[in-house]
């Protein structure tokens, strides 16, 4: 009896070690690195990377995040996220649509800050702009903000950084939007309105990080108009003495172009594949050979390696693109 129990214990222990090694091999530290510099500009010019008054990350003890699958850890309510660990065959690391930590988690780690993640997978800015689509209970960005305001987790105003990363889902659905793709600029105004609402009673938010990557390596007149509208309205807010806020604008276009559009190309970043490791987020049954060096985890959604350099890019914008 004792010998049988010991054998079972040893087998169970070895299986646990083996399983852990399988998971960790998929999530091992990668040597993927940044191979582009921020596109620093000015507030009065075309959209560019800028930091208009945000302090170094170490000054923020809380990061509140709104967004879509690029920023969502799967809780949707600001609660502590589960560990970013894969449990095959589930391809979502602790609820994230990627194989590890999100860019905003990496940012919070650098800042040694608590992350309150309100982002929702599949979210767009405003459901009302898509009368023909049923979003099946997926809160839009405006609802994320209202949910946060309704709960108002305790935080020190000066020590809290608010992250807003929206626009990709809306751009993808641009042909379904009310009055056509040109109405994307209305969504830019919605985002600005939400910033001013957060800046007001009862939240009094002061520090904002606005991120854009609307086309993920592609461009169009309608998409560029959306980004230009968002950027120019931020400039207008910065000149309005009624609002006491600081903000940075980060445009991941430079990073995506660098990987996908040939300058300098994906290999310069340390990737072996500019595509996706998995076909979808339903299963890991057909996984790529080198997930730690692929640009996407599933088509259009970053791998953990990419999330890591996204966070690095944000840090460089905050330190190099002061205006």
Tab-separated table of C-alpha atoms in Angstrom:
chain	number	residue	atom	x	y	z
A	1	UNK	CA	0.000	0.000	0.000
A	2	UNK	CA	2.769	2.403	0.944
A	3	UNK	CA	4.760	1.545	-2.182
A	4	UNK	CA	1.702	2.120	-4.390
A	5	UNK	CA	0.957	5.480	-2.735
A	6	UNK	CA	4.586	6.548	-3.143
A	7	UNK	CA	4.528	5.594	-6.804
A	8	UNK	CA	1.353	7.583	-7.355
A	9	UNK	CA	2.873	10.590	-5.573
A	10	UNK	CA	6.035	10.454	-7.684
A	11	UNK	CA	4.056	10.090	-10.910
A	12	UNK	CA	1.752	12.970	-9.953
A	13	UNK	CA	4.709	15.159	-9.036
A	14	UNK	CA	6.507	14.401	-12.297
A	15	UNK	CA	3.337	15.122	-14.279
A	16	UNK	CA	2.935	18.484	-12.532
A	17	UNK	CA	6.542	19.395	-13.290
A	18	UNK	CA	6.141	18.312	-16.914
A	19	UNK	CA	2.903	20.269	-17.320
A	20	UNK	CA	4.524	23.335	-15.802
A	21	UNK	CA	7.464	23.044	-18.179
A	22	UNK	CA	5.118	22.776	-21.167
A	23	UNK	CA	3.282	25.930	-20.148
A	24	UNK	CA	6.461	27.833	-19.334
A	25	UNK	CA	8.062	26.857	-22.644
A	26	UNK	CA	5.167	28.493	-24.448
A	27	UNK	CA	5.573	31.596	-22.299
A	28	UNK	CA	9.344	31.745	-22.002
A	29	UNK	CA	11.191	35.020	-21.991
A	30	UNK	CA	11.637	36.137	-25.575
A	31	UNK	CA	14.404	38.112	-27.233
A	32	UNK	CA	11.951	40.083	-29.386
A	33	UNK	CA	12.875	43.750	-29.063
A	34	UNK	CA	11.994	47.194	-30.360
A	35	UNK	CA	13.565	48.099	-33.690
A	36	UNK	CA	11.822	51.445	-34.250
A	37	UNK	CA	11.818	54.744	-32.382
A	38	UNK	CA	8.747	56.824	-31.514
A	39	UNK	CA	7.450	59.275	-34.087
A	40	UNK	CA	7.617	62.313	-31.817
A	41	UNK	CA	5.758	65.423	-32.913
A	42	UNK	CA	3.916	68.461	-31.625
A	43	UNK	CA	0.352	68.993	-30.479
A	44	UNK	CA	-0.277	71.547	-33.197
A	45	UNK	CA	0.877	69.242	-35.997
A	46	UNK	CA	-0.458	66.005	-37.498
A	47	UNK	CA	-1.040	62.990	-35.227
A	48	UNK	CA	2.197	61.873	-33.603
A	49	UNK	CA	3.585	60.457	-30.397
A	50	UNK	CA	3.536	63.142	-27.700
A	51	UNK	CA	3.683	63.487	-23.936
A	52	UNK	CA	1.900	66.596	-22.760
A	53	UNK	CA	2.615	66.648	-19.047
A	54	UNK	CA	2.493	63.044	-17.865
A	55	UNK	CA	5.055	62.267	-15.187
A	56	UNK	CA	7.392	59.250	-15.206
A	57	UNK	CA	5.513	55.987	-14.710
A	58	UNK	CA	6.905	55.540	-11.212
A	59	UNK	CA	4.672	58.428	-10.088
A	60	UNK	CA	1.481	56.428	-10.669
A	61	UNK	CA	0.274	53.930	-8.092
A	62	UNK	CA	-2.898	52.987	-10.007
A	63	UNK	CA	-3.572	52.437	-13.706
A	64	UNK	CA	-7.216	52.367	-14.820
A	65	UNK	CA	-7.601	50.840	-18.286
A	66	UNK	CA	-10.437	51.014	-20.824
A	67	UNK	CA	-10.340	49.282	-24.191
A	68	UNK	CA	-10.923	46.124	-26.196
A	69	UNK	CA	-9.176	42.748	-26.496
A	70	UNK	CA	-5.741	44.370	-26.737
A	71	UNK	CA	-6.210	45.651	-23.175
A	72	UNK	CA	-8.738	43.261	-21.623
A	73	UNK	CA	-7.724	40.715	-19.018
A	74	UNK	CA	-11.202	39.206	-19.075
A	75	UNK	CA	-12.658	40.540	-15.811
A	76	UNK	CA	-14.306	43.729	-17.192
A	77	UNK	CA	-14.806	45.251	-13.730
A	78	UNK	CA	-11.457	46.510	-12.467
A	79	UNK	CA	-10.861	43.424	-10.317
A	80	UNK	CA	-7.488	41.751	-9.910
A	81	UNK	CA	-6.688	39.781	-13.059
A	82	UNK	CA	-5.945	36.062	-12.901
A	83	UNK	CA	-2.338	35.064	-13.643
A	84	UNK	CA	-1.439	35.288	-17.365
A	85	UNK	CA	-0.852	31.552	-17.646
A	86	UNK	CA	-1.889	29.238	-20.459
A	87	UNK	CA	-3.820	26.080	-19.607
A	88	UNK	CA	-3.908	24.086	-22.863
A	89	UNK	CA	-6.004	23.476	-24.837
A	90	UNK	CA	-7.487	26.862	-23.800
A	91	UNK	CA	-5.524	29.436	-25.840
A	92	UNK	CA	-6.414	32.407	-23.620
A	93	UNK	CA	-3.873	33.044	-20.870
A	94	UNK	CA	-6.025	33.658	-17.815
A	95	UNK	CA	-8.805	35.152	-19.943
A	96	UNK	CA	-6.554	37.278	-22.144
A	97	UNK	CA	-6.639	36.776	-25.910
A	98	UNK	CA	-2.901	36.219	-25.996
A	99	UNK	CA	-0.333	33.801	-24.565
A	100	UNK	CA	0.880	35.931	-21.658
A	101	UNK	CA	0.700	39.340	-20.029
A	102	UNK	CA	-0.922	42.305	-21.786
A	103	UNK	CA	0.946	45.483	-22.693
A	104	UNK	CA	-0.910	47.414	-19.983
A	105	UNK	CA	0.036	44.782	-17.396
A	106	UNK	CA	3.667	45.186	-18.401
A	107	UNK	CA	3.245	48.938	-18.046
A	108	UNK	CA	1.761	48.524	-14.570
A	109	UNK	CA	4.644	46.253	-13.603
A	110	UNK	CA	7.182	48.877	-14.666
A	111	UNK	CA	5.285	51.510	-12.675
A	112	UNK	CA	4.821	49.156	-9.708
A	113	UNK	CA	1.172	50.193	-9.955
A	114	UNK	CA	-2.124	48.444	-9.279
A	115	UNK	CA	-4.023	47.739	-12.500
A	116	UNK	CA	-7.799	48.216	-12.612
A	117	UNK	CA	-8.789	46.746	-15.966
A	118	UNK	CA	-12.263	47.639	-17.285
A	119	UNK	CA	-11.542	46.777	-20.926
A	120	UNK	CA	-13.839	44.308	-22.713
A	121	UNK	CA	-13.048	41.855	-25.497
A	122	UNK	CA	-14.865	42.878	-28.672
A	123	UNK	CA	-15.767	46.338	-27.407
A	124	UNK	CA	-16.362	49.331	-29.673
A	125	UNK	CA	-16.816	52.982	-28.708
A	126	UNK	CA	-20.601	53.410	-28.937
A	127	UNK	CA	-23.186	50.741	-29.754
A	128	UNK	CA	-25.669	53.393	-30.829
A	129	UNK	CA	-23.597	54.053	-33.941
A	130	UNK	CA	-24.344	50.516	-35.196
A	131	UNK	CA	-28.152	50.124	-35.205
A	132	UNK	CA	-28.026	46.965	-37.341
A	133	UNK	CA	-25.639	45.033	-35.056
A	134	UNK	CA	-26.512	43.139	-31.885
A	135	UNK	CA	-23.440	43.177	-29.653
A	136	UNK	CA	-24.906	40.487	-27.373
A	137	UNK	CA	-24.248	42.138	-24.043
A	138	UNK	CA	-20.690	43.278	-24.760
A	139	UNK	CA	-20.322	46.666	-23.028
A	140	UNK	CA	-19.077	49.442	-25.275
A	141	UNK	CA	-16.379	51.898	-24.244
A	142	UNK	CA	-18.865	54.513	-23.055
A	143	UNK	CA	-20.446	51.881	-20.800
A	144	UNK	CA	-17.037	50.873	-19.456
A	145	UNK	CA	-16.491	54.471	-18.382
A	146	UNK	CA	-19.956	54.731	-16.821
A	147	UNK	CA	-19.430	51.457	-14.960
A	148	UNK	CA	-16.197	52.814	-13.557
A	149	UNK	CA	-17.757	56.126	-12.548
A	150	UNK	CA	-20.610	54.246	-10.884
A	151	UNK	CA	-18.242	52.239	-8.710
A	152	UNK	CA	-15.447	54.823	-8.378
A	153	UNK	CA	-12.769	52.608	-6.815
A	154	UNK	CA	-10.788	54.642	-4.317
A	155	UNK	CA	-7.672	56.191	-5.806
A	156	UNK	CA	-5.562	59.278	-5.380
A	157	UNK	CA	-6.278	61.647	-8.272
A	158	UNK	CA	-2.688	62.706	-8.905
A	159	UNK	CA	-1.395	59.134	-8.641
A	160	UNK	CA	-3.829	57.515	-11.100
A	161	UNK	CA	-3.192	57.092	-14.829
A	162	UNK	CA	-6.199	56.490	-17.097
A	163	UNK	CA	-5.542	54.448	-20.243
A	164	UNK	CA	-7.863	54.602	-23.266
A	165	UNK	CA	-7.131	52.290	-26.206
A	166	UNK	CA	-10.072	52.174	-28.620
A	167	UNK	CA	-10.844	52.459	-32.330
A	168	UNK	CA	-9.727	49.172	-33.869
A	169	UNK	CA	-13.096	47.454	-33.597
A	170	UNK	CA	-14.880	50.528	-34.909
A	171	UNK	CA	-12.541	50.726	-37.874
A	172	UNK	CA	-13.112	47.053	-38.618
A	173	UNK	CA	-16.888	47.705	-38.611
A	174	UNK	CA	-16.634	51.058	-40.399
A	175	UNK	CA	-18.917	50.014	-43.244
A	176	UNK	CA	-21.652	49.137	-40.740
A	177	UNK	CA	-21.504	52.432	-38.895
A	178	UNK	CA	-24.441	54.827	-39.034
A	179	UNK	CA	-23.967	57.179	-42.026
A	180	UNK	CA	-20.837	55.355	-43.172
A	181	UNK	CA	-17.095	55.327	-42.399
A	182	UNK	CA	-16.899	59.121	-42.289
A	183	UNK	CA	-18.820	58.945	-38.998
A	184	UNK	CA	-15.718	57.553	-37.294
A	185	UNK	CA	-14.919	61.159	-36.390
A	186	UNK	CA	-18.060	61.187	-34.238
A	187	UNK	CA	-16.537	58.369	-32.212
A	188	UNK	CA	-13.397	60.451	-31.719
A	189	UNK	CA	-15.619	63.142	-30.212
A	190	UNK	CA	-17.230	60.517	-27.962
A	191	UNK	CA	-13.808	59.590	-26.595
A	192	UNK	CA	-12.957	63.234	-25.941
A	193	UNK	CA	-16.299	63.738	-24.195
A	194	UNK	CA	-15.595	60.739	-21.954
A	195	UNK	CA	-12.203	62.198	-21.014
A	196	UNK	CA	-13.841	65.470	-20.005
A	197	UNK	CA	-16.475	63.540	-18.058
A	198	UNK	CA	-13.780	61.631	-16.164
A	199	UNK	CA	-11.996	64.931	-15.565
A	200	UNK	CA	-15.128	66.295	-13.886
A	201	UNK	CA	-16.980	65.554	-10.645
A	202	UNK	CA	-16.984	62.958	-9.096
A	203	UNK	CA	-13.779	61.387	-10.503
A	204	UNK	CA	-11.607	64.454	-11.253
A	205	UNK	CA	-9.179	62.375	-13.317
A	206	UNK	CA	-6.101	64.310	-14.394
A	207	UNK	CA	-3.743	61.927	-16.199
A	208	UNK	CA	-4.619	60.205	-19.475
A	209	UNK	CA	-2.781	57.909	-21.869
A	210	UNK	CA	-4.611	57.741	-25.204
A	211	UNK	CA	-3.482	54.996	-27.581
A	212	UNK	CA	-4.333	54.433	-31.237
A	213	UNK	CA	-3.738	51.615	-33.701
A	214	UNK	CA	-6.923	51.877	-35.749
A	215	UNK	CA	-5.792	50.062	-38.906
A	216	UNK	CA	-3.184	47.675	-37.480
A	217	UNK	CA	-0.804	48.270	-40.367
A	218	UNK	CA	-3.372	49.507	-42.887
A	219	UNK	CA	-4.647	53.015	-43.585
A	220	UNK	CA	-7.614	54.775	-45.157
A	221	UNK	CA	-8.901	58.318	-45.476
A	222	UNK	CA	-11.714	57.607	-43.007
A	223	UNK	CA	-9.347	56.059	-40.474
A	224	UNK	CA	-6.858	58.887	-40.793
A	225	UNK	CA	-9.680	61.406	-40.342
A	226	UNK	CA	-10.710	59.626	-37.127
A	227	UNK	CA	-7.180	59.761	-35.734
A	228	UNK	CA	-6.665	63.369	-36.821
A	229	UNK	CA	-9.947	64.364	-35.173
A	230	UNK	CA	-8.994	62.644	-31.924
A	231	UNK	CA	-5.564	64.275	-31.915
A	232	UNK	CA	-6.761	67.768	-32.823
A	233	UNK	CA	-9.471	67.681	-30.160
A	234	UNK	CA	-6.848	66.754	-27.579
A	235	UNK	CA	-4.941	69.840	-28.700
A	236	UNK	CA	-8.047	71.967	-28.238
A	237	UNK	CA	-8.579	70.568	-24.743
A	238	UNK	CA	-4.961	71.312	-23.856
A	239	UNK	CA	-5.578	74.981	-24.695
A	240	UNK	CA	-8.757	75.205	-22.620
A	241	UNK	CA	-7.981	76.555	-19.165
A	242	UNK	CA	-11.220	75.074	-17.821
A	243	UNK	CA	-9.663	71.601	-17.848
A	244	UNK	CA	-6.802	70.572	-15.597
A	245	UNK	CA	-5.358	67.478	-17.210
A	246	UNK	CA	-2.179	65.987	-18.640
A	247	UNK	CA	-2.050	63.402	-21.393
A	248	UNK	CA	0.077	61.431	-23.796
A	249	UNK	CA	-0.871	60.182	-27.244
A	250	UNK	CA	0.744	56.960	-28.450
A	251	UNK	CA	0.348	55.860	-32.064
A	252	UNK	CA	1.319	52.228	-32.598
A	253	UNK	CA	1.289	52.813	-36.359
A	254	UNK	CA	5.078	53.160	-36.292
A	255	UNK	CA	5.466	49.779	-34.609
A	256	UNK	CA	2.974	47.965	-36.851
A	257	UNK	CA	4.415	49.512	-40.009
A	258	UNK	CA	7.890	48.529	-38.883
A	259	UNK	CA	6.891	44.889	-38.532
A	260	UNK	CA	4.361	44.420	-41.324
A	261	UNK	CA	5.243	46.925	-44.019
A	262	UNK	CA	8.898	46.234	-44.636
A	263	UNK	CA	10.717	48.995	-42.783
A	264	UNK	CA	12.743	47.631	-41.063
A	265	UNK	CA	10.766	44.372	-41.274
A	266	UNK	CA	9.740	41.754	-38.740
A	267	UNK	CA	13.134	40.030	-38.582
A	268	UNK	CA	14.758	43.232	-37.284
A	269	UNK	CA	12.569	42.904	-34.177
A	270	UNK	CA	13.618	39.308	-33.577
A	271	UNK	CA	10.436	37.750	-34.952
A	272	UNK	CA	10.562	34.612	-37.054
A	273	UNK	CA	6.989	35.083	-38.237
A	274	UNK	CA	4.937	38.222	-38.896
A	275	UNK	CA	1.733	36.195	-38.895
A	276	UNK	CA	-0.252	34.449	-36.164
A	277	UNK	CA	0.577	31.414	-34.061
A	278	UNK	CA	-3.024	30.148	-33.910
A	279	UNK	CA	-5.874	30.248	-36.402
A	280	UNK	CA	-8.378	31.447	-33.760
A	281	UNK	CA	-8.934	31.744	-30.008
A	282	UNK	CA	-10.948	28.539	-29.698
A	283	UNK	CA	-8.205	25.943	-29.355
A	284	UNK	CA	-4.459	25.321	-29.308
A	285	UNK	CA	-4.692	22.058	-31.230
A	286	UNK	CA	-2.764	23.528	-34.167
A	287	UNK	CA	-0.075	25.731	-32.645
A	288	UNK	CA	2.916	27.266	-34.402
A	289	UNK	CA	6.420	25.991	-33.691
A	290	UNK	CA	7.746	29.237	-32.215
A	291	UNK	CA	5.068	31.208	-30.305
A	292	UNK	CA	7.685	33.337	-28.560
A	293	UNK	CA	8.761	34.859	-31.877
A	294	UNK	CA	5.463	35.390	-33.690
A	295	UNK	CA	3.935	38.843	-34.056
A	296	UNK	CA	0.328	37.785	-33.501
A	297	UNK	CA	-1.076	35.116	-31.197
A	298	UNK	CA	-4.292	34.856	-33.212
A	299	UNK	CA	-4.848	36.859	-36.419
A	300	UNK	CA	-4.893	40.566	-35.606
A	301	UNK	CA	-4.209	40.122	-31.879
A	302	UNK	CA	-0.686	40.504	-30.438
A	303	UNK	CA	1.388	37.741	-28.959
A	304	UNK	CA	2.845	38.148	-25.481
A	305	UNK	CA	6.161	39.082	-27.107
A	306	UNK	CA	4.438	41.892	-28.998
A	307	UNK	CA	2.617	43.076	-25.886
A	308	UNK	CA	6.023	43.360	-24.248
A	309	UNK	CA	7.467	45.678	-26.892
A	310	UNK	CA	4.218	47.646	-27.021
A	311	UNK	CA	4.823	48.532	-23.380
A	312	UNK	CA	8.423	49.444	-24.214
A	313	UNK	CA	7.232	51.711	-27.015
A	314	UNK	CA	4.869	53.514	-24.639
A	315	UNK	CA	7.704	54.033	-22.176
A	316	UNK	CA	9.879	55.550	-24.893
A	317	UNK	CA	7.092	57.919	-25.927
A	318	UNK	CA	6.657	59.075	-22.340
A	319	UNK	CA	10.362	59.820	-21.944
A	320	UNK	CA	11.337	60.992	-25.441
A	321	UNK	CA	8.299	62.835	-26.822
A	322	UNK	CA	7.821	65.644	-24.313
A	323	UNK	CA	5.972	68.716	-25.595
